[in-house]
Coordinates of C-alpha atoms and ligand atoms in Angstrom, one line a residue:
Chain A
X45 CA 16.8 -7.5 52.2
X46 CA 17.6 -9.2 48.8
X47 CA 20.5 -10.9 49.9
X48 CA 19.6 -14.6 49.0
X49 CA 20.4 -16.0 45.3
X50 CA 17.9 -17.0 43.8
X51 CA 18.2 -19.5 41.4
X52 CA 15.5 -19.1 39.1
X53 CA 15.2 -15.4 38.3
X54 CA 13.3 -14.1 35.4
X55 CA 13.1 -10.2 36.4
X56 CA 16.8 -9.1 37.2
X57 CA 16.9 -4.6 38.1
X58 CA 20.5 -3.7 38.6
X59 CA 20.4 -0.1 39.9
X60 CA 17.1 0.8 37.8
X61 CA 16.1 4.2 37.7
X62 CA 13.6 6.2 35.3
X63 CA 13.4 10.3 35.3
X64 CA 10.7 12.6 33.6
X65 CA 12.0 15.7 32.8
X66 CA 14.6 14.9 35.4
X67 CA 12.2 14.1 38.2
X68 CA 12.5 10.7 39.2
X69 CA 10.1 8.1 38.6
X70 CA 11.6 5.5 39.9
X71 CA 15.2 5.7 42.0
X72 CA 18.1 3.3 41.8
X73 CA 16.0 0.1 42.0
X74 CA 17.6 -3.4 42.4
X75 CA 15.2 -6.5 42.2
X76 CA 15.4 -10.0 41.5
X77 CA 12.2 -11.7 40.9
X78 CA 12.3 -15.6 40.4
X79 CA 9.9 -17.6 38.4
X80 CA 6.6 -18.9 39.4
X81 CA 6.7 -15.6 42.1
X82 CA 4.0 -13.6 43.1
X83 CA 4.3 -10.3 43.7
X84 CA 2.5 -7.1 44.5
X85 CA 3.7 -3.8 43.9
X86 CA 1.8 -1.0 46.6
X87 CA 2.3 2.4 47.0
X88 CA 0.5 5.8 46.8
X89 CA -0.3 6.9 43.7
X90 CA 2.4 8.5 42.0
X91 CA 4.7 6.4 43.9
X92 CA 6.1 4.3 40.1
X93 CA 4.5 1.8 40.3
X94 CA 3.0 1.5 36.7
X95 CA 6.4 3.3 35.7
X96 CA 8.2 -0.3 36.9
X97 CA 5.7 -2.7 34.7
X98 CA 6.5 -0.1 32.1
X99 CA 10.4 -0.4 31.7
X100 CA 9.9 -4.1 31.9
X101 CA 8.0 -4.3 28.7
X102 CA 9.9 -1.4 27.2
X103 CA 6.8 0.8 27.0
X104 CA 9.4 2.9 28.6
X105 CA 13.2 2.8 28.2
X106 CA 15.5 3.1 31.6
X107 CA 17.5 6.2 31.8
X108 CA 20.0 4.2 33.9
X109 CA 20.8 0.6 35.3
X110 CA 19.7 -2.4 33.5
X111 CA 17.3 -5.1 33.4
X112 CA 17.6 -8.7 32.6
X113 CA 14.2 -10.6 31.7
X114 CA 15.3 -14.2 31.1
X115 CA 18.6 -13.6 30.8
X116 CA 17.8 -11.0 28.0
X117 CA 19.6 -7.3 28.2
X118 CA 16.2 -5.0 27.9
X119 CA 19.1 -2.2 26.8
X120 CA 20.1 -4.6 24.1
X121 CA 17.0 -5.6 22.4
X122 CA 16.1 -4.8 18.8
X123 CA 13.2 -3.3 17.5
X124 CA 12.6 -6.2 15.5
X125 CA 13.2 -9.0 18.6
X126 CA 11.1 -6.3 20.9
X127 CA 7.4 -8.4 19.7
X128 CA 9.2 -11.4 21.0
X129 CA 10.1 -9.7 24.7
X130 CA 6.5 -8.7 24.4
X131 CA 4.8 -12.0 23.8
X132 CA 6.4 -13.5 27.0
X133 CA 3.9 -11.0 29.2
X134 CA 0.7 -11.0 29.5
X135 CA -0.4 -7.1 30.2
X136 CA -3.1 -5.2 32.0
X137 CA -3.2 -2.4 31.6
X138 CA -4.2 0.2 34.1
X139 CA -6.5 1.8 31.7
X140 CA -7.5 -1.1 30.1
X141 CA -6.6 -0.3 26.4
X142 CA -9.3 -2.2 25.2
X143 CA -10.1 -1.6 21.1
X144 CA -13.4 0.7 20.6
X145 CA -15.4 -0.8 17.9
X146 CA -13.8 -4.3 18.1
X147 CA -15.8 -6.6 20.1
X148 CA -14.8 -8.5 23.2
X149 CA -13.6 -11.9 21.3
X150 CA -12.0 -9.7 19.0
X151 CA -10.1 -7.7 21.2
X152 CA -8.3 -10.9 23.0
X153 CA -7.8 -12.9 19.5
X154 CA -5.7 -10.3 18.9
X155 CA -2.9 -11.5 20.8
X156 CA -3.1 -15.1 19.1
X157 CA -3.2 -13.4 15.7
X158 CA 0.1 -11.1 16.0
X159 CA 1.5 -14.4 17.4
X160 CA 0.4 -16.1 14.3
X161 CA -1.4 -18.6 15.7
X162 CA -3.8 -20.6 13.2
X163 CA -7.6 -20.0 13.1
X164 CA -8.7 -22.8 15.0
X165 CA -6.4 -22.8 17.8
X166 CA -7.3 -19.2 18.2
X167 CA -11.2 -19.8 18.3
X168 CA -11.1 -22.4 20.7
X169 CA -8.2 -20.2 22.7
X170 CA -10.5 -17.0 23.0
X171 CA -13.2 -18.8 23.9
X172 CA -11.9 -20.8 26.5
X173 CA -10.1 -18.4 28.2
X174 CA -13.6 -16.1 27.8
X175 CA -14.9 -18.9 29.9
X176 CA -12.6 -18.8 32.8
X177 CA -12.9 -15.0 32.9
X178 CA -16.7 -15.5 32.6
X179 CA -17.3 -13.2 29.6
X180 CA -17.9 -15.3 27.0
X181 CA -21.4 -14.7 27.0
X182 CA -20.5 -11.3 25.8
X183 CA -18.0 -12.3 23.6
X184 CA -19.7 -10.2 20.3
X185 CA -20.2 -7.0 22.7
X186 CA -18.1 -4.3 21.9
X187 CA -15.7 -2.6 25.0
X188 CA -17.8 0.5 25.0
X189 CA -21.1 -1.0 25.8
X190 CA -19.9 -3.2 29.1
X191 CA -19.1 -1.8 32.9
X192 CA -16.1 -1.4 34.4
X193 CA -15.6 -4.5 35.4
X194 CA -16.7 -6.5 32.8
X195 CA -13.9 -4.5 30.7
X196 CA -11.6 -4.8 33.4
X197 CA -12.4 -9.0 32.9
X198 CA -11.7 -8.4 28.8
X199 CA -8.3 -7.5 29.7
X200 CA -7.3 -9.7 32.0
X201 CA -8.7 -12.7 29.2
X202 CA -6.5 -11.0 26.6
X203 CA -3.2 -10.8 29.2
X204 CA -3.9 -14.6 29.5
X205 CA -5.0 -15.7 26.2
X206 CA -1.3 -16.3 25.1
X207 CA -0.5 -18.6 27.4
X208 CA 2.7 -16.4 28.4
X209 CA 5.3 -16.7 31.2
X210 CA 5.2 -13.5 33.2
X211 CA 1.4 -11.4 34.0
X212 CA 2.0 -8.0 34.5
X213 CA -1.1 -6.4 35.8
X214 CA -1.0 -2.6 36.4
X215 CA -4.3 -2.3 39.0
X216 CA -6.6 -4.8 37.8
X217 CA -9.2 -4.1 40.5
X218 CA -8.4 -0.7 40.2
X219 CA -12.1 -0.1 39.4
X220 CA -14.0 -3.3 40.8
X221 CA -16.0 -3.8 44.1
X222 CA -15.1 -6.5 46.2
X223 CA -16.8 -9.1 44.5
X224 CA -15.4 -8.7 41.4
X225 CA -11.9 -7.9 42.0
X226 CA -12.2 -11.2 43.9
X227 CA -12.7 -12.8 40.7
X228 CA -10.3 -11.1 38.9
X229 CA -8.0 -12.4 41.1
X230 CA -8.8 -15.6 41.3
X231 CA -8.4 -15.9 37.7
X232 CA -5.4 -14.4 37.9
X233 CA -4.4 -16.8 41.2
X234 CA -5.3 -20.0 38.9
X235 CA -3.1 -19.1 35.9
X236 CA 0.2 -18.7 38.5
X237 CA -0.9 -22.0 39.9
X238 CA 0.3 -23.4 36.3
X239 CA 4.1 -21.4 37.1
X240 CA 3.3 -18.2 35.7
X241 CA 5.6 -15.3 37.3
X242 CA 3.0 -12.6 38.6
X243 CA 3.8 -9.0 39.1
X244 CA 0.2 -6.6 40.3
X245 CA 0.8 -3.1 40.9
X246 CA -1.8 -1.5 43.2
X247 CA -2.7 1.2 45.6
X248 CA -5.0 -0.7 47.5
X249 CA -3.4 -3.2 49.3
X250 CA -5.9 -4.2 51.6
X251 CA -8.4 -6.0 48.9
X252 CA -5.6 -8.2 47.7
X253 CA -3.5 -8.8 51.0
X254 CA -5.7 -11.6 52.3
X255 CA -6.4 -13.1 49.0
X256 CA -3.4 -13.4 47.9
X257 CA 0.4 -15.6 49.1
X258 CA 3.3 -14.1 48.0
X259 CA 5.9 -11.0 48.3
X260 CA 4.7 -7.7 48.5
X261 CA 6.9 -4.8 47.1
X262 CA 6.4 -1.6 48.9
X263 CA 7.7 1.6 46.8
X264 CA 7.2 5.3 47.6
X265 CA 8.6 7.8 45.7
X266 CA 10.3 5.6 43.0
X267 CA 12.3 3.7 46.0
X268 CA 11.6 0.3 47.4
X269 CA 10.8 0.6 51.0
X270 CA 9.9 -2.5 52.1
X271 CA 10.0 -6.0 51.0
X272 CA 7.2 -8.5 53.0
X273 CA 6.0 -11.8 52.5
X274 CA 2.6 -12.1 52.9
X275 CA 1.0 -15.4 54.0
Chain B
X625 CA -3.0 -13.1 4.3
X626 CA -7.1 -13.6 4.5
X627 CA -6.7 -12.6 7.9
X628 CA -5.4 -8.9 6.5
X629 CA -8.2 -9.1 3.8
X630 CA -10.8 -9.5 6.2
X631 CA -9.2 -6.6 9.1
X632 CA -9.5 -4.4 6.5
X633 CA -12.6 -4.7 4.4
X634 CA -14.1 -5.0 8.2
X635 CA -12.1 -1.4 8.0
X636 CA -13.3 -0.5 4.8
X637 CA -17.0 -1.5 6.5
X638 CA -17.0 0.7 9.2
X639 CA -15.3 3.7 7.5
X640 CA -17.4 3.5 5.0
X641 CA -18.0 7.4 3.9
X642 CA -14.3 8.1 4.0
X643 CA -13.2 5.2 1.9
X644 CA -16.0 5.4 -0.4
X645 CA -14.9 9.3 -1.2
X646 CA -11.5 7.6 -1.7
X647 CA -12.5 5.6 -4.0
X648 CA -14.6 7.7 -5.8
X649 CA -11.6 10.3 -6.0
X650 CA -9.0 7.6 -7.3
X651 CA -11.9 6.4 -10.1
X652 CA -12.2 10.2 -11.1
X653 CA -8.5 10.4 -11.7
X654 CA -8.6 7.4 -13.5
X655 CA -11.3 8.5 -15.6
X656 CA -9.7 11.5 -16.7
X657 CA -6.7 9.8 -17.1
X658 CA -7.8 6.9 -19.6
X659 CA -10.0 9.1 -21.3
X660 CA -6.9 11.0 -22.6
X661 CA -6.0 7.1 -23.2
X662 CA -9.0 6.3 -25.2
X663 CA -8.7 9.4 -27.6
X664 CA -4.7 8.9 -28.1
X665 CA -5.1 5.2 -28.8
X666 CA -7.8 5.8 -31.6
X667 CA -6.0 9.3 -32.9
X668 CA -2.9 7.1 -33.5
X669 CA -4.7 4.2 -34.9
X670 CA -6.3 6.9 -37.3
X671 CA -2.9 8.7 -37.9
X672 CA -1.5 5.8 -38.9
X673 CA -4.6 4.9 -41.5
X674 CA -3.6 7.7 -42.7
X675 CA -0.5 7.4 -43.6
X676 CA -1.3 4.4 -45.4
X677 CA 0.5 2.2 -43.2
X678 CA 4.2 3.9 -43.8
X679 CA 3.9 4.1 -47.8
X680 CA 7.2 6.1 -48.6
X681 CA 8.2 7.7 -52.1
X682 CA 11.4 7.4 -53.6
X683 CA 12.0 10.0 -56.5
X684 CA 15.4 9.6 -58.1
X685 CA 17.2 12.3 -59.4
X686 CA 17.7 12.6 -63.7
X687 CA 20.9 10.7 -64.0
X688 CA 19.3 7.6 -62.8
X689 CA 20.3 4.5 -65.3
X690 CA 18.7 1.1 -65.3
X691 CA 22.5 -0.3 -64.5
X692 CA 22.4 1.8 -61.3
X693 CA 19.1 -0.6 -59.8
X694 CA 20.1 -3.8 -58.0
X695 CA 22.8 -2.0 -55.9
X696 CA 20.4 1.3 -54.9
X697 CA 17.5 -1.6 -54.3
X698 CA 20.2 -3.5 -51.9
X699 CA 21.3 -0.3 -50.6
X700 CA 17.2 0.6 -49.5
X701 CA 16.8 -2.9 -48.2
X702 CA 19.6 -2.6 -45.9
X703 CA 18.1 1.0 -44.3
X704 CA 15.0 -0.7 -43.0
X705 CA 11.9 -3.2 -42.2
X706 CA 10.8 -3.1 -45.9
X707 CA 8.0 -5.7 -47.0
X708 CA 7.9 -4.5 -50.2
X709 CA 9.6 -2.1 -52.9
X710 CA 8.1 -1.1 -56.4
X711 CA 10.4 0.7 -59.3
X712 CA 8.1 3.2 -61.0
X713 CA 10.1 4.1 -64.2
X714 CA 9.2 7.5 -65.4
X715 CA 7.3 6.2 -67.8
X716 CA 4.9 3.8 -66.2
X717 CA 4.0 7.0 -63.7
X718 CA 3.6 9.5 -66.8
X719 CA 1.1 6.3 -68.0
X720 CA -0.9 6.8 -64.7
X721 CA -0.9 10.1 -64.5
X722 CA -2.2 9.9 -68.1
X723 CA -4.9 7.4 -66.8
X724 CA -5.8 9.1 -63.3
X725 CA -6.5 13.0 -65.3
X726 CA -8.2 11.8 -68.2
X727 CA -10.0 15.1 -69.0
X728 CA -6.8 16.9 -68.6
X729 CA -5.2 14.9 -71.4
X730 CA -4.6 17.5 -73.6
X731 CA -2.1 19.3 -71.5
X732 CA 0.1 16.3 -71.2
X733 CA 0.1 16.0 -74.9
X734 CA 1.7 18.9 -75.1
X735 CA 4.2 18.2 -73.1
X736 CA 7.6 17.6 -75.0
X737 CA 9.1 15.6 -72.4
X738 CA 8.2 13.7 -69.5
X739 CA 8.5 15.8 -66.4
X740 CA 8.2 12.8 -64.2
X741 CA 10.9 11.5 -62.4
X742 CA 12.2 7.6 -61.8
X743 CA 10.3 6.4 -58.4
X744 CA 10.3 3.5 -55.9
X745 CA 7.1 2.8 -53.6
X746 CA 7.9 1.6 -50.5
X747 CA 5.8 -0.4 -48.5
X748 CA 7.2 -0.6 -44.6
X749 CA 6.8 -3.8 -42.5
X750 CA 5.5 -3.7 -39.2
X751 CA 5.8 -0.2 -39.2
X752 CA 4.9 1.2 -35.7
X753 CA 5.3 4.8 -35.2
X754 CA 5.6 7.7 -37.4
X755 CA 9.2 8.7 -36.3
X756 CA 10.5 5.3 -37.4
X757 CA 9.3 6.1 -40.9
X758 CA 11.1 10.0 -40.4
X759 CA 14.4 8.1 -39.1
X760 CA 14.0 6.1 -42.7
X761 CA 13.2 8.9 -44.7
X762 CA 16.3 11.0 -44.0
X763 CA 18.8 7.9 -44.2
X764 CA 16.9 7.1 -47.8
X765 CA 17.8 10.9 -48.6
X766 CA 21.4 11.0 -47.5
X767 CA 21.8 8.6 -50.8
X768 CA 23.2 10.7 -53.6
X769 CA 21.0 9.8 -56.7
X770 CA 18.1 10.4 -54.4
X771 CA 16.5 13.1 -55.0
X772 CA 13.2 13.6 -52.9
X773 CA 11.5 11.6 -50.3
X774 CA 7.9 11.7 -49.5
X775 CA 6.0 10.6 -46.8
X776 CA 3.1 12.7 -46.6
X777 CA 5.1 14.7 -43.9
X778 CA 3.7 18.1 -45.4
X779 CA 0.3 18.2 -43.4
X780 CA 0.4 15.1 -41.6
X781 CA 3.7 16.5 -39.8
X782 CA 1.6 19.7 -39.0
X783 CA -1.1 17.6 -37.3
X784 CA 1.4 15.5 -35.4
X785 CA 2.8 18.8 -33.9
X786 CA -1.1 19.7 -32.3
X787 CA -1.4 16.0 -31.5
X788 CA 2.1 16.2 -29.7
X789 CA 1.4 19.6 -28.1
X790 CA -2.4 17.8 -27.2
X791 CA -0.3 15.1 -25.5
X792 CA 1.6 16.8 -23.2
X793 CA -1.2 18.3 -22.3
X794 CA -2.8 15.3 -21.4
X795 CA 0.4 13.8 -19.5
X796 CA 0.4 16.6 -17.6
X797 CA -3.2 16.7 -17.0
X798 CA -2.6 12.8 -15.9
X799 CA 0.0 13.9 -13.4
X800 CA -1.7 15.9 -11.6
X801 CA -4.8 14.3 -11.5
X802 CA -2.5 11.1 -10.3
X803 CA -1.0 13.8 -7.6
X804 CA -4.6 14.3 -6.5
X805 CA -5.6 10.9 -6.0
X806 CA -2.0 10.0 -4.1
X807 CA -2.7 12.3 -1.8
X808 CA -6.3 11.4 -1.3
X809 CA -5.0 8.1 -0.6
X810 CA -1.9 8.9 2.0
X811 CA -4.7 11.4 3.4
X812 CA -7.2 8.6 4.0
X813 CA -4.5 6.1 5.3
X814 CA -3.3 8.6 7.9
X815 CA -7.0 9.2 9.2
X816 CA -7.6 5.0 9.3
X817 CA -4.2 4.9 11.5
X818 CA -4.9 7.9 13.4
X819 CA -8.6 6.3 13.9
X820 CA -7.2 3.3 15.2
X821 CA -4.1 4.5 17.2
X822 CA -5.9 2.8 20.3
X823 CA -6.0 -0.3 18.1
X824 CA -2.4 0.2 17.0
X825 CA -0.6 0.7 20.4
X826 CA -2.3 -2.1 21.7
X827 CA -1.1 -4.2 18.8
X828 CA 2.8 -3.1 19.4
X829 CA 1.9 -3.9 23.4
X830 CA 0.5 -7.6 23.1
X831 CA 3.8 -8.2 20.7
X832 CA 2.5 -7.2 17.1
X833 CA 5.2 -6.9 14.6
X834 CA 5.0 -4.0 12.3
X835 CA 4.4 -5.7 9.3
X836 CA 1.3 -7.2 10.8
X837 CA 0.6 -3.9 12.0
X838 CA 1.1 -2.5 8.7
X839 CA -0.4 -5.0 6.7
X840 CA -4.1 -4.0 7.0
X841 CA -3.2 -0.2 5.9
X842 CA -1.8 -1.5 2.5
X843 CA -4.2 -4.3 2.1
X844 CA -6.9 -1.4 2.0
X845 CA -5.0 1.2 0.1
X846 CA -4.2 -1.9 -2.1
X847 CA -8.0 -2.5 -2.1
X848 CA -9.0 1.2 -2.5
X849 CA -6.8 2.0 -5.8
X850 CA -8.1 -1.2 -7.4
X851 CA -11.4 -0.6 -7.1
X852 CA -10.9 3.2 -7.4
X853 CA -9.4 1.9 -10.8
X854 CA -12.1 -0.5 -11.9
X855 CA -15.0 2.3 -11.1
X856 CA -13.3 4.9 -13.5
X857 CA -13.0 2.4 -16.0
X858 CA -16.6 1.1 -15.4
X859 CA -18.0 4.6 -16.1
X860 CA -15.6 5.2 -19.0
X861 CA -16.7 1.9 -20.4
X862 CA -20.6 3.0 -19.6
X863 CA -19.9 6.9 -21.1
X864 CA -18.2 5.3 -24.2
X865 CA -21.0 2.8 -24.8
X866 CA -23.6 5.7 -24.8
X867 CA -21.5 8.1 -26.8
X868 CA -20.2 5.2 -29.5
X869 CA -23.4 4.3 -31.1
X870 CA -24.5 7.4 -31.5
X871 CA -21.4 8.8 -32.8
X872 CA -20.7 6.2 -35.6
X873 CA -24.0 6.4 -36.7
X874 CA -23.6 10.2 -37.0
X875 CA -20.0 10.7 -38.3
X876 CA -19.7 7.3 -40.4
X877 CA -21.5 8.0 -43.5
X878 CA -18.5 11.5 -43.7
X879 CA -15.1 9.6 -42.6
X880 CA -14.3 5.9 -41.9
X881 CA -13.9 6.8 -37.7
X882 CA -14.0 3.7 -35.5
X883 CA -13.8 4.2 -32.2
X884 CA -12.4 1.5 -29.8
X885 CA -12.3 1.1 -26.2
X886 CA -9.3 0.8 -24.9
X887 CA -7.0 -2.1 -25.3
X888 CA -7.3 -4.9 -22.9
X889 CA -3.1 -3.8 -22.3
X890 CA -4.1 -0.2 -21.5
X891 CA -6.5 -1.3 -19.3
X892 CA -4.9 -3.8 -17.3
X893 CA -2.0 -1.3 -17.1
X894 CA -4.9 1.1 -16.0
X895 CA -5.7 -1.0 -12.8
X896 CA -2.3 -1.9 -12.4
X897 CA -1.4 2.2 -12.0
X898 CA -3.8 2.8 -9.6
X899 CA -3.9 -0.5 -7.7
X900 CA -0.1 0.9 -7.4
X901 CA -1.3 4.1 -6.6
X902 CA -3.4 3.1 -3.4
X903 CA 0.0 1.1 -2.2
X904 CA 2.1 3.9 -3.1
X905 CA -0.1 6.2 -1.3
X906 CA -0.4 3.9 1.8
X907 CA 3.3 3.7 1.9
X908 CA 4.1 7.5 2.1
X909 CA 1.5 7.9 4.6
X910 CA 2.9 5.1 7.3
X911 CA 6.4 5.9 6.2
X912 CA 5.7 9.6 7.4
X913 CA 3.2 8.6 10.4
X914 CA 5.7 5.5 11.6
X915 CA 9.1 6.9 11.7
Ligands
LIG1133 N1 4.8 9.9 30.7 C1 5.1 10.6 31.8 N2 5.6 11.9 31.6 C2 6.0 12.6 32.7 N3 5.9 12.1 34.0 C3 5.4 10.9 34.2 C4 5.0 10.1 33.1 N4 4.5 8.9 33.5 C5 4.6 9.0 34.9 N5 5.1 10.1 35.3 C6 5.4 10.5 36.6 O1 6.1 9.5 37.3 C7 5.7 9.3 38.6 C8 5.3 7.9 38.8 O2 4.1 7.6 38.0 P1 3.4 6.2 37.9 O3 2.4 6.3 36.9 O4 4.4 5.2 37.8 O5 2.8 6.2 39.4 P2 1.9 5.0 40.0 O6 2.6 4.5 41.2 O7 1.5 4.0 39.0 O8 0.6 5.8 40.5 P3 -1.0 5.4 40.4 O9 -1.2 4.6 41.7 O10 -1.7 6.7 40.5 O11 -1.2 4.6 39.2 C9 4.6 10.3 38.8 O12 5.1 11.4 39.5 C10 4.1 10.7 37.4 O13 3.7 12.0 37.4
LIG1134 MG1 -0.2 3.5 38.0

């Protein structure tokens, strides 16, 4: 399947596989992702899908194989370099994570501050990238008084906000009708115009497949079952 | 650093009950703590009126000659911080004595010799506590022509043993009451950071390090035993105030009794103990929660 070299990989899984309580989660996987890709993840639920996003940003550790992000050894880093690994991906997650009584701007400065970006770059940041996900009018609301989908906007914001060099998005329209997992996509489709590596685990293939160019990953059971370009 | 001030007075804002309590515990702790303070500050400024700023009496023994005085009066210097030593012959004290119980005269007429002995009075420089002044006394009595030394150890010493017996009392009063408000403290810490686990997580996801993660908990523990600090001082000062005039007014015209507030030192050590306290407490909290 994967038999090119690629030249340009940022994700490298040498015989990955993840077990809970000795069930496997995900099964001897071997994938090389290059940058500027895009990439879909489908399966049925349960299939490991958020368990792959997960050992990439060390949420959870592998219990064999390896994984390179950059040319980094995920087995190798840290605890102090892990913030680093982190700040390269922008997350979102499945269930949103958003902070309860932080409001919207607050909840995607966030990202800027642990970065230690200064004050003003962070206000204009937020702000901007509030625009492009069309919630800065509610940028002083807090999480728990929006919709779904207007949450499900808030994170994508924050997973872009700090600019980084590989979006992870763990069902981003999980929750949306069509219209607005369009535009969650889209503003997920513009930020991987700029280069941005793009990996979106869902269940529902069919809303993304036309909407979006790129290789889609098909895994059941914690194996890889199919590998398709879409077009 | 303003960006950690601000996270967690916003904290501080929106637990405001909790950390109010907190507060309120740490100031109670406090307040117990420096009134024990305030009453062994003044009891040792009054001890040490008392004792006449470390006045010590030298009586020297009957075979004392004149000849025998610049080499005991070197020998003295040498012992200690002396400002100032006085040779009462025999003679010049029987004159006193005369003077001081006029209308017992005739008894000391009668007297075929002068029972008195030869004395020194000592005056101590910057004498500080009474144990320095005991330390002095016994080397001043290992000297053999010596034949007495007195300090007004008799019921002074007596009282020092309460007030020593009174302090422990208070130390451990102090401890425990510092015990309390530690573990108010670590208590309060863990229920922020298990309030904001959500917030936390999410911090460690988007690439948070753990000092930034930390930062906010001590900035508010930090925050908590300072204020917790100043409060208890606050109502001691206010208490003290109220009491003081009323006190003086009452007790002045029996004994010479000023009271003072505490010394700017102690109090500034005050805020500093419990400022440390609300870190300290922070720290065993996270250190315990964040292994
Ligand atoms: N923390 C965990 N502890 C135990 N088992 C887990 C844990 N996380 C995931 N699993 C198991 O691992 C398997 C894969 O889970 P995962 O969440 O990756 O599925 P998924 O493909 O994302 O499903 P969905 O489409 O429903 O989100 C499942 O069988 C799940 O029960
Ligand atoms: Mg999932």
């Amino acid at each position: 399947m994967n038999q090119e070299i690629k030249k340009n990989s940022i994700i490298r899984l040498f015989n990955v596989s993840k077990r809970y309580n000795g069930k496997f989660a995900l099964k001897d996987i071997n994938l090389d992702i290059e940058q500027g890709e895009f990439i879909l993840i489908s399966g049925p639920s349960g299939a490991g899908k958020s368990t792959l996003l997960k050992v990439l940003y060390l949420a959870e550790r592998v219990s064999e194989g390896h994984i390179l992000i950059d040319g980094m050894n995920l087995a190798r880093i840290s605890s102090s370099r892990l913030p680093l690994l982190r700040r390269r991906f922008g997350m979102v997650f499945q269930d949103f994570k958003l902070i309860p009584n932080r409001t919207v701007y607050e909840n995607v400065a966030i990202v800027l501050e642990a970065a230690g970006e200064k004050p003003d770059y962070i206000r204009k940041k937020v702000m901007q990238v509030l625009r492009t996900t069309d919630m800065d009018k509610k940028a002083k609301a807090l999480p728990q008084t929006l919709s779904g989908g207007e949450q499900q906007r808030v994170a994508v914001a924050r997973a872009l906000v700090g600019e980084p060099s590989i979006i992870l998005a763990d069902e981003p329209t999980g929750s949306l009708d069509e219209k607005s997992a369009r535009a969650v996509i889209d503003s997920i489709m513009e930020y991987h115009k700029k280069g941005a590596t793009v990996l979106i685990a869902t269940h529902n293939l069919h809303l993304l497949e036309n909407a979006v160019r790129g290789i889609n990953i098909e895994i059941t059971e914690g194996m890889i079952k199919r590998t398709a370009t879409m077009l | 650093m303003s960006h950690f001030i601000k996270k967690a007075l916003t904290d501080i804002r929106l637990n405001r009950f909790l950390n109010l309590v907190t507060i309120f515990t740490i100031s109670l702790s406090i307040l117990v703590a420096s009134v024990f303070l305030l009453f062994f500050e003044n009891a040792g400024r009054v001890i040490e009126a008392w004792n006449q700023g470390g006045r010590v009496m030298i009586y020297l023994k009957d075979n004392f000659t004149m000849d025998m005085m610049p080499e005991l009066k070197d020998r003295i210097n040498g012992l200690g911080n002396i400002r100032e030593i006085i040779f009462i012959s025999k003679d010049e004290a029987l004159d006193r004595l005369k003077k001081e119980i006029l209308f017992n005269s005739d008894f000391l007429r009668t007297l075929q010799e002068n029972p008195l002995p030869d004395a020194f009075e000592i005056k101590m420089k910057s004498y500080s506590s009474l144990e320095e002044v005991e330390a002095f006394a016994q080397k001043i009595k290992e000297i053999e022509i010596v034949e007495d030394v007195e300090y007004g150890q008799g019921w002074l010493g007596k009282f020092l043993k309460i007030f020593t017996l009174f302090k422990i009392t208070g130390y451990a009063m102090c401890s425990l009451f510092f015990l309390v408000a530690l573990f108010i403290t670590s208590n309060t810490v863990r229920l922020a950071f298990y309030s904001r686990k959500i917030e936390v997580e999410v911090m460690r996801l988007v690439g948070a390090t753990e000092t930034f993660i930390k930062a906010p908990f001590y900035v508010e523990g930090i925050l908590q035993g300072f204020f917790g600090g100043v409060l208890g001082l606050v109502i001691l000062l206010i208490t003290y105030l109220m009491i003081s005039s009323g006190l003086t007014q009452n007790l002045s015209s029996y004994i010479y009794f000023d009271i003072r507030f505490l010394s700017i030192n102690t109090i500034i050590l005050i805020i500093f103990i419990s400022t440390f306290l609300g870190w300290f407490g922070c720290y065993l909290s996270l250190k315990q929660i964040l292994k």
